[in-house]
Coordinates of C-alpha atoms in Angstrom, one line a residue:
M1 CA -20.6 -7.1 -11.7
V2 CA -24.2 -6.3 -10.4
T3 CA -25.9 -7.8 -7.8
A4 CA -30.0 -7.6 -6.1
I5 CA -30.7 -6.4 -9.4
P6 CA -34.6 -6.2 -8.7
E7 CA -37.1 -9.0 -11.0
K8 CA -38.3 -6.2 -13.7
L9 CA -34.7 -6.8 -14.8
R10 CA -33.9 -10.2 -15.1
S11 CA -32.7 -10.8 -17.9
N12 CA -30.3 -9.6 -20.3
A13 CA -32.0 -6.8 -22.8
A14 CA -33.6 -5.3 -19.6
L15 CA -30.6 -5.1 -17.9
R16 CA -28.7 -4.0 -20.9
D17 CA -31.5 -1.3 -21.7
F18 CA -31.5 0.2 -18.0
F19 CA -27.2 0.8 -18.0
D20 CA -27.8 2.0 -21.3
K21 CA -30.1 4.8 -20.5
L22 CA -27.5 5.9 -17.4
N23 CA -25.5 6.7 -20.5
A24 CA -22.3 6.2 -18.9
G25 CA -20.9 4.8 -21.6
P26 CA -21.7 1.8 -25.0
V27 CA -22.5 -1.4 -23.1
E28 CA -21.1 -4.9 -25.0
A29 CA -21.8 -7.9 -23.3
V30 CA -24.0 -8.6 -20.2
H31 CA -24.5 -11.7 -18.8
I32 CA -27.3 -12.7 -16.0
C33 CA -25.8 -15.8 -13.8
P34 CA -28.5 -18.8 -13.9
Q35 CA -30.6 -21.1 -11.6
L36 CA -28.7 -24.2 -13.5
Q37 CA -30.1 -27.1 -11.6
E38 CA -28.9 -30.7 -13.5
L39 CA -26.5 -29.6 -15.5
P40 CA -23.6 -29.0 -13.1
R41 CA -24.3 -32.6 -11.6
I42 CA -24.6 -33.5 -15.8
L43 CA -21.8 -32.2 -16.7
K44 CA -19.3 -34.0 -13.9
K45 CA -20.8 -37.1 -14.2
R46 CA -19.7 -37.0 -18.5
A47 CA -15.9 -35.9 -16.4
D48 CA -16.0 -39.3 -14.4
Y49 CA -17.4 -41.3 -17.0
L50 CA -14.5 -39.8 -19.3
R51 CA -11.7 -40.1 -17.1
K52 CA -13.4 -44.3 -16.1
L53 CA -12.9 -44.8 -19.7
E54 CA -9.3 -43.3 -20.5
K55 CA -8.3 -45.5 -17.1
T56 CA -9.3 -48.7 -18.8
C57 CA -9.5 -47.9 -21.8
T58 CA -7.4 -51.4 -23.2
V59 CA -10.1 -53.9 -21.6
V60 CA -13.4 -54.2 -24.9
D61 CA -16.3 -54.4 -22.5
V62 CA -15.8 -52.0 -21.0
I63 CA -14.8 -49.8 -23.2
E64 CA -18.5 -49.8 -25.0
H65 CA -19.8 -49.6 -21.2
Y66 CA -18.4 -46.1 -20.8
H67 CA -18.6 -45.0 -24.7
K68 CA -22.4 -45.8 -23.8
L69 CA -22.6 -43.8 -20.8
I70 CA -20.5 -40.7 -22.8
Q71 CA -22.4 -40.8 -25.3
S72 CA -25.6 -40.3 -23.4
Y73 CA -24.2 -38.1 -21.2
D74 CA -23.6 -36.2 -24.4
H75 CA -27.0 -35.8 -25.5
L76 CA -28.0 -34.8 -21.6
V77 CA -25.1 -31.9 -21.8
S78 CA -26.8 -30.1 -25.7
K79 CA -29.6 -30.6 -24.3
A80 CA -30.0 -29.2 -20.6
R81 CA -28.3 -26.0 -22.1
S82 CA -30.6 -26.0 -24.6
L83 CA -33.0 -24.9 -22.0
S84 CA -34.0 -21.1 -20.1
Y85 CA -32.9 -20.9 -16.7
P86 CA -34.3 -18.9 -14.3
P87 CA -32.4 -16.2 -13.2
T88 CA -30.6 -15.1 -10.2
T89 CA -30.4 -12.2 -8.5
V90 CA -26.7 -11.7 -10.4
G91 CA -25.4 -9.9 -13.5
F92 CA -22.1 -9.2 -15.3
V93 CA -21.9 -5.9 -17.7
T94 CA -18.6 -5.4 -19.8
F95 CA -18.6 -2.1 -20.9
A96 CA -16.4 -1.1 -23.8
D97 CA -14.2 0.8 -22.1
Q98 CA -12.1 0.6 -18.9
K99 CA -13.8 4.7 -17.3
S100 CA -17.2 3.3 -18.0
A101 CA -16.8 0.6 -15.3
S102 CA -15.3 2.0 -13.4
V103 CA -17.5 4.9 -13.4
I104 CA -20.6 2.8 -12.8
A105 CA -18.5 0.9 -9.9
Q106 CA -18.7 3.7 -8.0
T107 CA -22.1 5.0 -8.6
L108 CA -25.4 5.1 -6.9
T109 CA -27.5 3.0 -10.4
H110 CA -31.1 2.7 -9.1
T111 CA -33.0 5.0 -6.6
Q112 CA -34.0 2.5 -4.5
A113 CA -31.8 1.0 -1.8
Y114 CA -30.1 -1.8 -1.7
T115 CA -30.7 -2.4 -5.4
C116 CA -28.6 -3.2 -8.0
V117 CA -25.2 -2.6 -6.6
T118 CA -22.6 -2.8 -8.5
Q119 CA -18.9 -3.3 -8.1
I120 CA -16.1 -4.1 -10.2
A121 CA -15.7 -7.6 -11.5
P122 CA -13.7 -10.2 -10.8
D123 CA -11.9 -11.9 -12.9
P124 CA -13.9 -15.0 -14.9
R125 CA -11.5 -17.1 -13.9
D126 CA -11.6 -15.8 -9.8
I127 CA -15.7 -16.8 -9.7
L128 CA -16.3 -19.6 -7.5
W129 CA -19.9 -19.8 -9.8
D130 CA -22.0 -22.0 -7.3
N131 CA -21.8 -19.6 -4.7
L132 CA -22.8 -16.5 -6.7
Y133 CA -26.6 -17.8 -5.9
R134 CA -27.1 -17.0 -2.0
T135 CA -29.7 -15.0 -0.1
R136 CA -28.3 -12.3 2.3
R137 CA -30.2 -14.3 5.4
E138 CA -27.6 -17.7 4.0
V139 CA -24.6 -15.3 4.1
L140 CA -25.1 -14.3 7.6
V141 CA -26.1 -17.2 9.0
R142 CA -22.7 -19.0 7.3
K143 CA -20.7 -15.8 7.9
A144 CA -22.1 -16.1 12.2
A145 CA -21.3 -20.0 12.1
T146 CA -17.9 -19.3 10.9
E147 CA -16.6 -16.7 13.3
L148 CA -18.1 -18.8 15.5
V149 CA -16.0 -21.6 15.0
I150 CA -12.9 -19.6 14.5
F151 CA -12.8 -17.9 17.8
I152 CA -13.6 -21.0 19.9
L153 CA -10.9 -23.0 17.6
L154 CA -8.5 -19.0 18.1
C155 CA -9.1 -19.9 22.7
F156 CA -8.3 -23.6 22.1
W157 CA -5.0 -23.2 20.5
T158 CA -4.2 -21.2 23.0
Y159 CA -3.8 -22.8 25.2
P160 CA -1.1 -25.7 24.4
V161 CA 0.7 -22.6 23.1
A162 CA 0.6 -21.4 27.0
T163 CA 1.5 -24.4 28.5
L164 CA 4.8 -24.4 25.7
A165 CA 5.8 -21.1 27.5
S166 CA 5.5 -22.5 31.3
W167 CA 7.8 -25.2 29.7
L168 CA 10.8 -22.9 28.9
G169 CA 12.7 -22.8 31.6
V170 CA 14.1 -25.1 33.8
D171 CA 11.4 -25.3 36.4
G172 CA 9.1 -25.8 34.2
L173 CA 10.3 -29.3 33.1
Q174 CA 10.6 -30.0 36.8
K175 CA 7.3 -29.6 37.2
V176 CA 6.5 -31.7 34.6
F177 CA 8.7 -33.9 33.6
P178 CA 10.7 -34.4 36.9
Y179 CA 13.2 -37.5 35.8
I180 CA 14.9 -34.6 33.8
Q181 CA 17.3 -31.9 35.3
E182 CA 20.3 -34.2 36.2
W183 CA 20.1 -34.9 32.3
I184 CA 19.6 -31.6 31.3
D185 CA 22.8 -30.4 33.9
R186 CA 25.4 -33.4 32.1
N187 CA 24.8 -32.9 28.2
A188 CA 24.8 -28.9 26.6
I189 CA 24.0 -29.9 22.8
T190 CA 20.7 -31.0 24.7
R191 CA 20.1 -28.0 27.0
G192 CA 21.0 -25.9 24.5
M193 CA 17.7 -27.8 21.8
I194 CA 15.1 -28.5 24.4
F195 CA 15.2 -24.5 25.6
K196 CA 16.2 -22.9 21.8
L197 CA 15.4 -24.7 19.1
L198 CA 12.2 -26.6 20.6
P199 CA 10.0 -24.7 21.2
S200 CA 10.3 -22.0 18.0
L201 CA 9.7 -25.8 16.5
F202 CA 6.7 -26.2 17.6
V203 CA 5.5 -23.5 17.4
L204 CA 6.1 -23.1 14.5
V205 CA 4.8 -27.1 13.1
F206 CA 1.9 -25.7 15.2
M207 CA 0.7 -22.7 13.8
A208 CA 1.0 -24.6 9.9
I209 CA -1.4 -26.8 11.1
V210 CA -3.9 -23.6 10.9
P211 CA -4.6 -22.2 7.4
I212 CA -5.5 -26.4 7.2
I213 CA -8.5 -25.5 9.4
L214 CA -9.2 -22.1 8.1
E215 CA -9.6 -22.5 4.4
P216 CA -12.5 -25.5 5.1
L217 CA -14.6 -22.6 7.2
I218 CA -14.0 -19.8 5.6
R219 CA -15.1 -21.9 1.7
F220 CA -17.5 -22.5 4.3
Q221 CA -19.1 -19.2 3.7
R222 CA -19.4 -19.6 -0.1
K223 CA -17.7 -16.6 -0.8
P224 CA -18.4 -15.7 -4.1
S225 CA -14.5 -15.9 -5.7
R226 CA -11.4 -17.3 -4.9
S227 CA -9.4 -14.0 -4.1
L228 CA -12.1 -13.5 -1.6
V229 CA -11.7 -17.0 0.2
E230 CA -7.5 -16.3 0.3
L231 CA -7.9 -12.8 1.3
A232 CA -11.1 -14.0 4.7
V233 CA -7.9 -16.6 5.2
L234 CA -4.8 -14.0 5.0
K235 CA -6.8 -12.4 7.5
K236 CA -7.7 -14.9 9.9
Y237 CA -3.9 -17.1 10.0
F238 CA -2.1 -13.2 10.4
L239 CA -4.6 -13.1 13.5
F240 CA -4.3 -16.6 15.0
Q241 CA -0.3 -16.1 14.5
L242 CA -0.4 -12.4 16.2
I243 CA -2.0 -13.8 19.2
N244 CA -0.6 -17.0 19.4
V245 CA 3.2 -16.3 18.7
L246 CA 3.4 -13.0 19.8
L247 CA 0.8 -12.4 22.5
I248 CA -0.1 -15.0 24.5
F249 CA 3.2 -17.1 24.5
T250 CA 4.9 -13.3 25.0
V251 CA 2.6 -12.6 28.1
A252 CA 2.7 -16.3 29.6
S253 CA 6.3 -16.6 29.9
T254 CA 6.8 -13.8 31.8
F255 CA 4.1 -14.4 33.7
F256 CA 5.0 -18.4 34.4
S257 CA 8.5 -16.9 34.4
S258 CA 8.5 -14.5 37.3
F259 CA 5.6 -16.1 39.6
Y260 CA 7.4 -17.0 42.9
A261 CA 9.5 -13.5 42.2
I262 CA 5.6 -11.8 42.4
V263 CA 3.8 -14.1 45.0
E264 CA 7.3 -12.5 47.1
K265 CA 7.4 -9.2 46.4
P266 CA 4.0 -8.1 44.6
T267 CA 5.0 -4.4 45.2
D268 CA 7.6 -5.4 42.7
I269 CA 5.2 -6.4 40.2
T270 CA 5.5 -3.4 37.1
T271 CA 9.7 -3.8 37.6
I272 CA 10.4 -7.5 37.4
L273 CA 7.5 -7.3 34.2
G274 CA 9.9 -4.4 33.0
R275 CA 13.4 -7.2 33.1
Q276 CA 11.2 -10.0 32.3
L277 CA 10.1 -9.1 28.9
P278 CA 12.8 -8.8 27.2
L279 CA 14.3 -11.9 28.3
F280 CA 12.5 -13.9 25.8
A281 CA 13.6 -12.0 22.4
P282 CA 16.1 -15.4 22.3
F283 CA 13.0 -17.2 21.5
F284 CA 12.0 -14.8 18.3
I285 CA 15.7 -14.8 17.6
N286 CA 15.6 -18.9 17.1
Y287 CA 11.7 -18.8 15.6
V288 CA 12.8 -15.8 12.9
T289 CA 15.9 -18.3 12.3
I290 CA 14.3 -21.3 11.7
L291 CA 12.1 -19.9 9.4
G292 CA 15.1 -18.0 7.6
L293 CA 17.4 -21.2 7.2
G294 CA 14.4 -24.1 7.4
Y295 CA 11.1 -23.0 6.2
L296 CA 12.6 -21.3 3.1
P297 CA 14.7 -23.7 1.9
L298 CA 11.9 -25.8 2.2
K299 CA 10.2 -23.3 0.2
L300 CA 13.0 -23.3 -2.4
V301 CA 12.8 -26.8 -2.8
Q302 CA 9.2 -27.6 -3.2
L303 CA 9.3 -30.8 -0.7
G304 CA 5.3 -30.6 0.2
P305 CA 4.6 -30.4 -3.2
M306 CA 7.7 -33.6 -3.9
I307 CA 6.5 -35.4 -2.0
L308 CA 2.6 -35.4 -3.0
L309 CA 3.9 -35.8 -6.7
S310 CA 4.7 -39.0 -6.2
I311 CA 2.5 -40.0 -4.3
R312 CA -0.3 -38.9 -6.4
R313 CA 2.1 -40.3 -9.5
L314 CA 1.2 -44.1 -7.8
Y315 CA -2.3 -43.6 -9.3
C316 CA -1.8 -42.1 -12.6
S317 CA -2.7 -44.4 -15.2
S318 CA -3.9 -41.9 -18.0
P319 CA -2.3 -39.0 -19.5
R320 CA -5.1 -37.0 -18.0
D321 CA -3.7 -37.5 -14.7
Y322 CA -0.1 -37.0 -15.6
A323 CA -1.1 -33.8 -17.5
E324 CA -2.6 -32.9 -14.0
L325 CA -0.1 -33.9 -11.6
L326 CA 2.6 -31.8 -13.6
T327 CA 0.7 -28.7 -13.5
P328 CA 2.8 -25.8 -12.2
V329 CA 2.5 -25.1 -8.1
N330 CA -0.4 -22.1 -7.8
I331 CA 0.5 -19.8 -5.0
D332 CA -2.0 -18.8 -2.3
Y333 CA -1.6 -15.8 -0.8
G334 CA -3.6 -16.5 2.3
W335 CA -1.2 -19.0 2.8
A336 CA 2.0 -17.0 1.9
Y337 CA 1.8 -13.4 3.5
P338 CA 1.3 -13.9 6.4
I339 CA 4.2 -15.3 8.2
P340 CA 6.6 -12.3 6.8
M341 CA 4.4 -9.9 7.9
L342 CA 4.6 -11.6 11.3
V343 CA 8.2 -12.1 11.0
F344 CA 8.4 -8.0 10.4
V345 CA 5.8 -7.4 13.8
I346 CA 8.2 -9.4 15.5
V347 CA 11.4 -8.2 14.8
L348 CA 9.6 -4.3 14.9
T349 CA 9.2 -4.8 18.7
Y350 CA 12.0 -5.9 20.0
S351 CA 14.4 -3.8 17.5
V352 CA 14.6 -2.0 20.6
M353 CA 14.8 -4.4 23.4
A354 CA 17.4 -6.9 21.3
P355 CA 19.0 -5.3 18.7
L356 CA 20.6 -8.4 17.5
I357 CA 17.3 -9.2 15.8
L358 CA 17.3 -7.1 13.2
V359 CA 20.5 -9.1 12.1
F360 CA 18.4 -12.1 11.8
G361 CA 14.9 -10.2 9.8
A362 CA 17.3 -8.7 7.4
A363 CA 18.8 -12.2 7.0
Y364 CA 15.5 -13.4 7.0
F365 CA 14.0 -11.0 4.6
S366 CA 17.4 -11.2 1.6
I367 CA 16.6 -15.5 2.1
A368 CA 13.3 -14.8 1.1
Y369 CA 13.2 -11.9 -1.5
L370 CA 16.3 -14.3 -3.3
F371 CA 14.2 -17.1 -2.6
Q372 CA 10.3 -16.0 -3.9
K373 CA 11.7 -14.4 -6.3
Y374 CA 12.3 -17.4 -8.3
N375 CA 9.6 -19.3 -7.2
F376 CA 7.8 -16.5 -8.7
L377 CA 9.7 -16.6 -11.8
Y378 CA 10.4 -20.3 -12.2
V379 CA 7.9 -22.2 -10.0
Y380 CA 4.4 -20.4 -9.0
F381 CA 1.4 -20.3 -11.9
R382 CA -1.0 -17.9 -11.0
R383 CA -3.9 -18.4 -12.5
F384 CA -6.8 -15.5 -11.9
E385 CA -5.5 -11.9 -11.6
T386 CA -6.6 -10.2 -8.2
G387 CA -5.9 -6.6 -9.2
G388 CA -3.8 -5.4 -6.0
I389 CA -6.4 -6.2 -3.9
F390 CA -4.5 -7.4 -1.1
W391 CA -2.0 -5.4 -0.8
P392 CA -3.8 -2.9 1.2
V393 CA -4.7 -5.3 4.2
V394 CA -1.4 -6.2 4.3
A395 CA -0.3 -2.5 4.3
R396 CA -2.5 -2.1 7.1
R397 CA -1.8 -4.5 8.7
L398 CA 2.2 -3.7 9.1
V399 CA 0.7 -0.8 10.2
F400 CA -1.0 -2.7 13.1
G401 CA 2.1 -3.7 13.8
V402 CA 3.8 -0.6 14.0
F403 CA 0.7 0.4 16.5
I404 CA 1.9 -3.0 19.0
F405 CA 5.9 -1.8 18.7
Q406 CA 4.8 1.6 19.6
L407 CA 2.2 0.1 23.0
T408 CA 5.0 -2.6 24.1
M409 CA 7.8 0.1 24.5
L410 CA 5.7 2.3 26.1
G411 CA 4.8 -0.4 28.4
V412 CA 8.6 -1.8 29.0
L413 CA 9.2 1.9 30.1
I414 CA 6.6 2.0 32.1
L415 CA 7.7 -1.1 34.0
N416 CA 10.7 0.2 34.3
N417 CA 9.9 3.8 35.5
A418 CA 11.2 5.5 32.7
Y419 CA 7.6 7.8 32.8
V420 CA 10.0 10.9 31.1
S421 CA 10.6 8.3 27.9
G422 CA 7.6 7.0 27.8
L423 CA 6.1 10.5 27.7
L424 CA 7.3 11.6 25.1
I425 CA 6.5 8.1 23.5
A426 CA 2.8 9.3 22.8
P427 CA 3.0 11.5 20.0
L428 CA 4.6 8.7 18.2
F429 CA 0.8 7.0 18.3
V430 CA -1.0 9.9 16.9
I431 CA 1.3 10.5 14.0
T432 CA 0.7 7.7 12.9
V433 CA -2.7 8.0 13.2
V434 CA -2.5 10.6 10.9
A435 CA -0.4 9.2 8.3
Y436 CA -2.1 6.1 9.0
R437 CA -6.0 7.3 7.7
R438 CA -3.9 9.8 4.9
I439 CA -2.2 7.1 3.5
F440 CA -4.1 4.2 3.4
R441 CA -7.5 6.8 1.9
A442 CA -5.1 6.8 -1.3
L443 CA -3.8 3.4 -0.8
E444 CA -7.2 1.8 -1.3
E445 CA -9.2 3.6 -3.4
R446 CA -6.6 3.2 -6.4
S447 CA -6.3 -0.6 -5.5
R448 CA -10.0 -0.6 -5.9
F449 CA -10.4 1.7 -9.3
L450 CA -8.1 2.2 -12.0
P451 CA -7.5 5.8 -12.2
L452 CA -9.4 7.4 -15.1
E453 CA -6.2 8.9 -16.7
L454 CA -4.9 5.3 -17.3
S455 CA -8.2 3.9 -18.2
E456 CA -7.3 6.2 -21.9
L457 CA -4.2 4.3 -22.5
I458 CA -6.0 1.3 -22.5
V459 CA -7.5 -0.2 -25.5
P460 CA -10.7 -2.0 -25.4
K461 CA -11.4 -5.6 -26.6
S462 CA -12.8 -6.5 -30.3
P463 CA -16.6 -7.2 -29.6
D464 CA -16.4 -10.6 -30.6
E465 CA -13.8 -11.3 -28.1
C466 CA -15.8 -10.1 -25.4
T467 CA -19.5 -10.8 -26.4
N468 CA -19.4 -14.3 -28.5
P469 CA -21.4 -16.8 -26.3
E470 CA -19.6 -19.8 -28.4
P471 CA -17.3 -22.3 -27.0
I472 CA -13.8 -21.1 -27.9
P473 CA -12.4 -23.4 -30.2
T474 CA -9.8 -25.4 -28.5
T475 CA -7.1 -24.6 -31.4
D476 CA -6.8 -21.0 -29.9
L477 CA -6.5 -22.8 -26.4
D478 CA -2.7 -22.0 -26.5
L479 CA -3.3 -18.5 -27.5
L480 CA -4.8 -17.2 -23.8
D481 CA -2.5 -15.9 -20.8
D482 CA -3.7 -18.5 -17.8
Q483 CA -2.2 -21.0 -20.0
Y484 CA 1.8 -22.7 -19.6
E485 CA 4.0 -24.5 -22.0
A486 CA 4.9 -27.7 -21.7
A487 CA 7.1 -29.7 -23.8
P488 CA 5.0 -33.5 -24.4
T489 CA 6.6 -35.8 -22.7
S490 CA 5.7 -40.0 -23.3
K491 CA 3.0 -40.0 -20.4
T492 CA 1.8 -37.1 -21.8
D493 CA 1.1 -34.0 -24.3
Y494 CA -0.6 -31.3 -22.5
R495 CA -2.9 -30.8 -25.3
E496 CA -6.2 -30.2 -22.8
S497 CA -6.1 -28.2 -19.5
P498 CA -7.0 -28.8 -16.7
M499 CA -10.3 -29.0 -14.9
S500 CA -9.9 -27.3 -11.6
R501 CA -12.5 -24.5 -11.4
C502 CA -15.9 -26.3 -12.7
P503 CA -16.5 -29.3 -12.8
G504 CA -16.3 -31.1 -16.3
I505 CA -15.4 -27.9 -18.2
L506 CA -12.1 -27.3 -19.2
D507 CA -10.1 -24.3 -17.3
A508 CA -8.6 -22.6 -20.8
S509 CA -12.2 -22.2 -21.3
E510 CA -13.2 -19.7 -18.4
R511 CA -12.9 -16.6 -20.3
T512 CA -15.9 -14.3 -20.4
Y513 CA -18.6 -13.7 -17.7
S514 CA -21.2 -16.9 -19.1
H515 CA -21.8 -19.5 -17.2
P516 CA -18.7 -22.2 -18.2
A517 CA -20.9 -24.9 -17.6
M518 CA -23.8 -23.0 -20.3
V519 CA -20.4 -22.2 -23.1
G520 CA -17.0 -23.8 -21.9
V521 CA -15.7 -26.5 -22.9
L522 CA -16.0 -30.0 -22.9
P523 CA -12.6 -32.5 -22.4
K524 CA -12.8 -34.4 -25.3
L525 CA -11.4 -38.1 -25.0
W526 CA -7.7 -38.7 -24.4
L527 CA -5.9 -41.8 -24.6
P528 CA -2.4 -43.2 -25.1
R529 CA -0.6 -43.4 -28.4
T530 CA 0.2 -47.3 -28.0
I531 CA -3.1 -47.4 -27.2
V532 CA -4.4 -46.0 -30.1
G533 CA -1.9 -47.9 -32.3
V534 CA 0.9 -45.5 -33.4
K535 CA 3.8 -45.4 -30.5
N536 CA 5.5 -42.4 -31.7
D537 CA 2.9 -39.9 -33.5
S538 CA 1.4 -37.9 -30.7
S539 CA -0.8 -36.3 -34.0
I540 CA -2.5 -39.6 -33.2
Y541 CA -5.3 -40.1 -30.4
A542 CA -9.1 -41.1 -30.0
T543 CA -11.2 -37.9 -30.2
T544 CA -14.7 -36.7 -30.0
D545 CA -16.0 -34.7 -32.7
E546 CA -17.1 -31.0 -32.6
K547 CA -20.7 -32.3 -30.9
H548 CA -18.1 -33.9 -28.5
E549 CA -19.4 -37.5 -29.2
V550 CA -16.9 -39.9 -28.4
Q551 CA -14.9 -41.4 -32.2
L552 CA -12.9 -44.4 -31.4

């Protein structure tokens, strides 16, 4: 992917000639992203009318009305696709081999700074095409506004967590609910639930709301690919959990539980804090247990998607609705990664102060391995590839968890006046930093670029597969690796893929770096078999002709 293309190179021919002169390798295809104006809106309106026609296909007057609308939009699409659009500063250059692309992505290609900046392009299915047309000023303004809102949200989120931490004790509950003391003393089961189960459950539910808020904020930044959105959500979500669950909750709980003891003997503050800090390990043991025995089984049975599916089924009326309803669940790494990352940091941090947490941590990761392996094999469906860009980010935060563990142990030893033992921990920081720099210098490079030794093993695609600007025929869509197999049912036969990426364009046609609005396959009219007149013949459907005009 090439960004900041100068004006004299903003054409396919000029950009191809520029890279040909660099002698890095044969160029197979060049695509300058156009500034589309009305075409995306036309495609979306056409798809909306097509859906309405499929839903109301039994009313003759409505059929004629939407039939004429769709035909008019077919002509508008053909006309809009034949127009020439002003180019943007973003383009995609496809080379004949991986080695040439890797070399170009790691070199300076232009004499002027910040011009023709190259990087390995994301998967075509990963690109958010509408977000490619953005100025540097727009990016900075949107990012600054988003970071400010997230910081305010982070500050707000600490208040309820700290408030809950102040309740973890009989004294704290008596201040808020004075009448609850006698009832708690009479019922041991209730006492155990209030002080052991409910706090962990409350924090878990409260933190589950965070990614729902974070994702729209990250999308506001208009990142160029879906994987970058997921990566940003992963970073922010993990930070939220680390600060609120581990840091704020631990500090607030320790402070509120020992406040009166510190007031009575201020000189013993280090000893008091050193003794109180390990006492809150049971909360985190319960937290890890709930995640392992409560959260993971829900992920296995897919309770949330099943509830949403049952509700959405009530509003399905066409084969397309049912096909989209039964689309496999897509795994979102921005939601999935932070929770096991937090469990790793929690278990490691309290592993010395409360060794019992290691048992529950091992049980959690064992259960997670079995359940998530099943989900990845039989449930989840990844709609694009990222090339492993998530792992360096995850590994870097896991090493940061090691720093937290070392710093916590140093603080606990010093608070308990074990200065010699604390001094012996200090070299571990230096060792961890050196290992961190050496490991991630190699890891990050290999996650971004393919080694030249491996690039020789890759068989390049034929020119027809890389440069053909024509839409992919629907008969060939089943051969693509991003299509899932599904047996036809009485409601649908899955003859077309969803339109989840580019409105009005079938997902299966997004296989090149041409804008899908310009070359993507349009959806055809898709009616139930009973409407056409033959109940059990799956080959008879109302369709469209080669120009995508509706034929009834």
